[in-house]
Amino acid sequence: MNSIKRFGVSIENNLIDKFDKYIKSKNYTNRSEALRDLIRKELVGEEWLQLDKNAAGAIVLVYDHHKRELADSLIDIQHDYHKIIVSTQHIHLDRRICLEIVVVKGKINEIYQLESRLKSTKGVKHVSLSKSTLAEDI
């Protein structure tokens, strides 16, 4: 673990009051932990702008499995991206609707391509990408 560096921050009273409320609502024990998490969140966002960098994440999709040939199309797409797919989990939300979680690790541009292919597949109702990091630099 890296050593800790202390530093001072000048901030308006109303802004720190709002930050303190945020800290309490998120169950942080102190400002430092909350600030570290906010910094990390921004740094992960910056990582995802570097398309040739490696990262990790999860793509969640919701679809009607009764839609003709949709399941086969989704499987074919996943096979096209087998090098970046770590795992998938399939959940039946009801008799028709399924939720699938696709855990990915690889080049960011390839993750975006997979997300785009899944989104544009006819019959897919919703796709959401949760961006994370390999935590090499943060």
XYZ file of N, CA and C in Angstrom:
414
model
N 0.837 -1.182 0.000
C 0.000 0.000 0.000
C 0.877 1.240 0.000
N 0.423 2.268 -0.693
C 1.150 3.529 -0.740
C 1.090 4.232 0.597
N 2.105 5.065 0.831
C 2.060 5.876 2.047
C 1.007 6.971 1.872
N 0.550 7.490 2.982
C -0.498 8.512 2.980
C 0.142 9.892 3.053
N -0.354 10.811 2.224
C 0.116 12.194 2.247
C -1.029 13.078 2.713
N -0.764 13.902 3.683
C -1.763 14.855 4.170
C -1.625 16.160 3.388
N -2.769 16.801 3.117
C -2.753 18.114 2.481
C -3.998 18.869 2.901
N -3.945 20.165 2.790
C -5.081 21.008 3.167
C -5.890 21.401 1.946
N -7.175 21.615 2.165
C -8.066 22.021 1.085
C -8.879 23.212 1.558
N -8.893 24.258 0.756
C -9.746 25.414 1.044
C -11.047 25.230 0.276
N -12.164 25.380 0.986
C -13.456 25.107 0.360
C -14.532 25.979 1.010
N -15.497 26.404 0.216
C -16.573 27.247 0.726
C -17.391 26.487 1.774
N -17.918 27.229 2.755
C -18.686 26.621 3.845
C -19.890 25.832 3.338
N -20.650 26.411 2.410
C -21.846 25.704 1.932
C -21.484 24.420 1.188
N -20.349 24.429 0.497
C -19.929 23.233 -0.230
C -19.474 22.132 0.733
N -18.735 22.495 1.769
C -18.298 21.481 2.736
C -19.488 20.945 3.528
N -20.477 21.801 3.784
C -21.685 21.324 4.468
C -22.400 20.264 3.623
N -22.507 20.525 2.328
C -23.131 19.550 1.427
C -22.294 18.274 1.343
N -20.982 18.448 1.317
C -20.093 17.285 1.269
C -20.236 16.441 2.535
N -20.325 17.098 3.669
C -20.504 16.372 4.935
C -21.827 15.597 4.949
N -22.874 16.177 4.382
C -24.153 15.458 4.284
C -24.013 14.249 3.352
N -23.302 14.454 2.259
C -23.032 13.356 1.325
C -22.270 12.232 2.036
N -21.241 12.595 2.774
C -20.430 11.623 3.512
C -21.305 10.807 4.458
N -22.155 11.489 5.184
C -23.039 10.810 6.134
C -24.009 9.879 5.409
N -24.581 10.346 4.295
C -25.559 9.532 3.560
C -24.932 8.279 2.949
N -23.640 8.326 2.689
C -22.932 7.186 2.095
C -22.198 6.351 3.138
N -22.359 6.725 4.408
C -21.768 5.985 5.531
C -20.240 5.987 5.560
N -19.635 7.039 5.036
C -18.192 7.187 5.188
C -17.892 7.575 6.627
N -16.746 7.151 7.111
C -16.369 7.493 8.484
C -15.644 8.827 8.561
N -15.120 9.293 7.407
C -14.414 10.577 7.421
C -14.333 11.159 6.008
N -13.925 12.400 5.939
C -13.825 13.097 4.656
C -12.758 12.487 3.760
N -11.673 12.037 4.360
C -10.564 11.496 3.568
C -11.003 10.302 2.729
N -11.726 9.375 3.332
C -12.198 8.199 2.585
C -13.121 8.611 1.444
N -14.018 9.524 1.711
C -14.949 9.982 0.675
C -14.194 10.668 -0.461
N -13.240 11.501 -0.118
C -12.457 12.211 -1.124
C -11.631 11.230 -1.959
N -11.025 10.241 -1.320
C -10.257 9.230 -2.063
C -11.152 8.504 -3.066
N -12.360 8.124 -2.643
C -13.271 7.429 -3.556
C -13.695 8.311 -4.728
N -13.962 9.581 -4.455
C -14.336 10.498 -5.538
C -13.187 10.675 -6.529
N -11.968 10.766 -6.019
C -10.796 10.892 -6.897
C -10.644 9.635 -7.743
N -10.754 8.475 -7.116
C -10.636 7.213 -7.863
C -11.706 7.110 -8.949
N -12.925 7.512 -8.615
C -14.017 7.465 -9.596
C -13.670 8.311 -10.818
N -13.143 9.496 -10.591
C -12.761 10.371 -11.703
C -11.607 9.776 -12.505
N -10.643 9.174 -11.815
C -9.504 8.573 -12.506
C -9.934 7.382 -13.362
N -10.870 6.593 -12.869
C -11.399 5.479 -13.669
C -12.108 6.032 -14.905
N -12.860 7.107 -14.734
C -13.503 7.753 -15.880
C -12.488 8.205 -16.915
N -11.372 8.744 -16.453
C -10.302 9.164 -17.364
C -9.680 7.959 -18.071
N -9.499 6.856 -17.348
C -8.955 5.636 -17.965
C -9.791 5.225 -19.169
N -11.110 5.315 -19.027
C -12.012 4.848 -20.077
C -12.006 5.750 -21.307
N -11.275 6.859 -21.269
C -11.095 7.702 -22.449
C -9.909 7.225 -23.285
N -9.086 6.349 -22.704
C -7.903 5.806 -23.381
C -8.276 4.447 -23.979
N -8.716 4.462 -25.221
C -9.328 3.286 -25.834
C -8.393 2.092 -25.967
N -7.076 2.325 -25.989
C -6.136 1.211 -26.134
C -5.703 0.631 -24.787
N -6.215 1.186 -23.700
C -5.864 0.728 -22.355
C -6.740 -0.462 -21.967
N -6.219 -1.312 -21.084
C -6.996 -2.437 -20.558
C -7.810 -1.994 -19.355
N -8.993 -2.546 -19.236
C -9.872 -2.244 -18.105
C -10.788 -3.441 -17.883
N -11.636 -3.309 -16.887
C -12.614 -4.354 -16.582
C -13.968 -3.697 -16.394
N -14.996 -4.503 -16.468
C -16.333 -3.968 -16.260
C -17.376 -5.059 -16.381
N -18.614 -4.626 -16.402
C -19.728 -5.557 -16.556
C -20.776 -4.922 -17.463
N -21.246 -5.705 -18.398
C -22.326 -5.273 -19.281
C -23.578 -6.030 -18.855
N -24.622 -5.281 -18.544
C -25.894 -5.881 -18.144
C -26.878 -5.677 -19.285
N -27.530 -6.763 -19.704
C -28.532 -6.621 -20.746
C -29.819 -7.315 -20.331
N -30.922 -6.749 -20.783
C -32.248 -7.287 -20.507
C -32.909 -7.547 -21.858
N -33.492 -8.732 -21.983
C -34.125 -9.077 -23.253
C -35.220 -10.119 -23.057
N -36.073 -10.216 -24.065
C -37.163 -11.188 -24.093
C -36.638 -12.446 -24.777
N -36.454 -13.506 -24.017
C -35.863 -14.714 -24.609
C -36.825 -15.441 -25.551
N -38.079 -15.022 -25.603
C -39.028 -15.608 -26.553
C -38.896 -14.969 -27.935
N -38.159 -13.882 -28.018
C -37.942 -13.210 -29.304
C -37.170 -14.158 -30.222
N -37.714 -14.390 -31.369
C -37.180 -15.367 -32.320
C -35.683 -15.162 -32.594
N -34.910 -16.187 -32.371
C -33.476 -16.263 -32.674
C -32.608 -15.277 -31.896
N -33.175 -14.560 -30.948
C -32.388 -13.579 -30.197
C -31.308 -14.245 -29.352
N -31.650 -15.291 -28.636
C -30.663 -15.965 -27.780
C -29.477 -16.450 -28.607
N -29.751 -17.008 -29.782
C -28.663 -17.462 -30.658
C -27.791 -16.300 -31.111
N -28.411 -15.173 -31.444
C -27.649 -13.989 -31.856
C -26.737 -13.506 -30.735
N -27.268 -13.475 -29.515
C -26.469 -13.018 -28.376
C -25.302 -13.962 -28.105
N -25.535 -15.247 -28.229
C -24.454 -16.221 -28.038
C -23.390 -16.048 -29.116
N -23.807 -15.841 -30.363
C -22.846 -15.626 -31.452
C -21.989 -14.390 -31.188
N -22.616 -13.309 -30.744
C -21.867 -12.085 -30.434
C -20.863 -12.359 -29.320
N -21.301 -13.059 -28.287
C -20.394 -13.351 -27.177
C -19.222 -14.218 -27.634
N -19.461 -15.142 -28.543
C -18.360 -15.952 -29.070
C -17.384 -15.092 -29.870
N -17.890 -14.086 -30.562
C -17.013 -13.174 -31.303
C -16.079 -12.406 -30.369
N -16.475 -12.240 -29.120
C -15.694 -11.466 -28.143
C -15.202 -12.340 -26.988
N -15.003 -13.627 -27.256
C -14.616 -14.549 -26.183
C -13.302 -14.169 -25.495
N -12.425 -13.458 -26.196
C -11.130 -13.088 -25.598
C -11.272 -12.062 -24.478
N -12.354 -11.286 -24.482
C -12.515 -10.271 -23.430
C -13.620 -10.621 -22.434
N -14.375 -11.664 -22.707
C -15.449 -12.058 -21.786
C -14.887 -13.030 -20.757
N -14.951 -12.625 -19.503
C -14.446 -13.435 -18.402
C -15.512 -14.429 -17.953
N -16.760 -13.963 -17.901
C -17.840 -14.798 -17.385
C -19.175 -14.171 -17.744
N -20.211 -15.002 -17.751
C -21.574 -14.493 -17.928
C -22.476 -15.143 -16.885
N -23.493 -14.400 -16.514
C -24.510 -14.946 -15.616
C -25.872 -14.626 -16.217
N -26.713 -15.638 -16.290
C -28.037 -15.518 -16.902
C -29.092 -15.661 -15.811
N -29.983 -14.683 -15.728
C -31.013 -14.673 -14.686
C -32.382 -14.544 -15.345
N -33.324 -15.366 -14.913
C -34.701 -15.295 -15.406
C -35.474 -14.338 -14.504
N -35.861 -13.182 -15.051
C -36.627 -12.206 -14.274
C -38.095 -12.609 -14.180
N -38.589 -13.224 -15.231
C -39.934 -13.802 -15.233
C -39.984 -14.841 -16.351
N -41.168 -15.223 -16.774
C -41.289 -16.287 -17.782
C -40.705 -15.890 -19.139
N -40.625 -14.604 -19.418
C -40.162 -14.141 -20.725
C -38.853 -13.361 -20.671
N -38.706 -12.544 -19.655
C -37.611 -11.573 -19.628
C -36.403 -12.126 -18.877
N -35.240 -11.968 -19.506
C -33.977 -12.418 -18.914
C -33.045 -11.230 -18.720
N -32.219 -11.347 -17.715
C -31.156 -10.379 -17.454
C -29.856 -11.156 -17.540
N -28.909 -10.614 -18.280
C -27.623 -11.282 -18.413
C -26.527 -10.308 -18.017
N -25.583 -10.797 -17.235
C -24.431 -10.001 -16.816
C -23.212 -10.589 -17.507
N -22.519 -9.754 -18.270
C -21.329 -10.179 -18.998
C -20.138 -9.446 -18.381
N -19.278 -10.191 -17.710
C -18.090 -9.600 -17.091
C -16.988 -9.566 -18.139
N -16.388 -8.390 -18.310
C -15.395 -8.199 -19.366
C -14.078 -7.676 -18.803
N -13.009 -8.042 -19.505
C -11.669 -7.550 -19.173
C -10.879 -7.534 -20.469
N -10.371 -6.355 -20.832
C -9.622 -6.259 -22.074
C -9.495 -4.822 -22.518
N -9.155 -4.643 -23.791
C -9.006 -3.304 -24.350
C -10.348 -2.579 -24.303
N -10.296 -1.339 -23.877
C -11.513 -0.546 -23.718
C -12.275 -0.427 -25.031
N -11.557 -0.230 -26.136
C -12.265 -0.108 -27.419
C -13.021 -1.389 -27.759
N -12.492 -2.549 -27.403
C -13.189 -3.807 -27.665
C -14.408 -3.963 -26.753
N -14.294 -3.495 -25.518
C -15.438 -3.541 -24.598
C -16.567 -2.671 -25.141
N -16.214 -1.467 -25.613
C -17.224 -0.590 -26.209
C -17.853 -1.225 -27.459
N -17.040 -1.901 -28.270
C -17.576 -2.564 -29.466
C -18.584 -3.645 -29.085
N -18.243 -4.436 -28.069
C -19.165 -5.473 -27.603
C -20.458 -4.852 -27.091
N -20.330 -3.801 -26.282
C -21.524 -3.109 -25.774
C -22.398 -2.634 -26.931
N -21.779 -2.050 -27.941
C -22.514 -1.532 -29.093
C -23.225 -2.650 -29.856
N -22.543 -3.756 -30.054
C -23.167 -4.898 -30.749
C -24.368 -5.411 -29.973
N -24.226 -5.517 -28.657
C -25.341 -6.005 -27.842
C -26.510 -5.026 -27.877
N -26.210 -3.719 -27.766
C -27.261 -2.688 -27.785
C -28.035 -2.691 -29.089
N -27.329 -2.909 -30.171
C -27.962 -2.788 -31.488
C -28.641 -4.080 -31.944
N -28.607 -5.103 -31.116
C -29.249 -6.367 -31.470
C -30.757 -6.241 -31.285
N -31.481 -6.522 -32.350
C -32.938 -6.405 -32.322
C -33.516 -7.331 -31.255
N -34.348 -6.764 -30.390
C -34.974 -7.532 -29.325
C -34.373 -7.291 -27.954
N -33.169 -6.702 -27.922
C -32.559 -6.357 -26.636
C -33.241 -5.092 -26.136
N -33.747 -5.132 -24.921
C -34.528 -4.019 -24.378
C -33.677 -2.976 -23.670
N -32.572 -3.410 -23.054
C -31.747 -2.472 -22.291
C -30.334 -3.030 -22.168
N -29.344 -2.138 -22.281
C -27.937 -2.492 -22.067
C -27.303 -1.392 -21.237
N -26.534 -1.802 -20.244
C -25.842 -0.845 -19.385
C -24.425 -1.343 -19.135
N -23.449 -0.456 -19.283
C -22.045 -0.787 -19.043
C -21.599 -0.173 -17.728
N -21.116 -1.004 -16.837
C -20.533 -0.541 -15.582
C -19.016 -0.584 -15.749
N -18.400 0.587 -15.737
C -16.965 0.700 -15.997
C -16.181 0.569 -14.701
N -15.143 -0.263 -14.754
C -14.283 -0.417 -13.591
C -12.832 -0.379 -14.046
N -11.947 -0.788 -13.190
C -10.525 -0.642 -13.446
C -9.783 -1.910 -13.069
N -8.596 -2.063 -13.600
C -7.705 -3.130 -13.163
C -6.863 -2.660 -11.983
N -7.049 -1.411 -11.586
C -6.420 -0.820 -10.400
C -4.897 -0.863 -10.450
N -4.339 -0.755 -11.641
C -2.884 -0.750 -11.769
C -2.282 0.592 -11.371
N -3.023 1.669 -11.608
C -2.479 3.014 -11.398
C -3.152 3.787 -10.274
N -4.153 3.225 -9.632
C -4.849 3.995 -8.595
C -4.857 3.265 -7.269
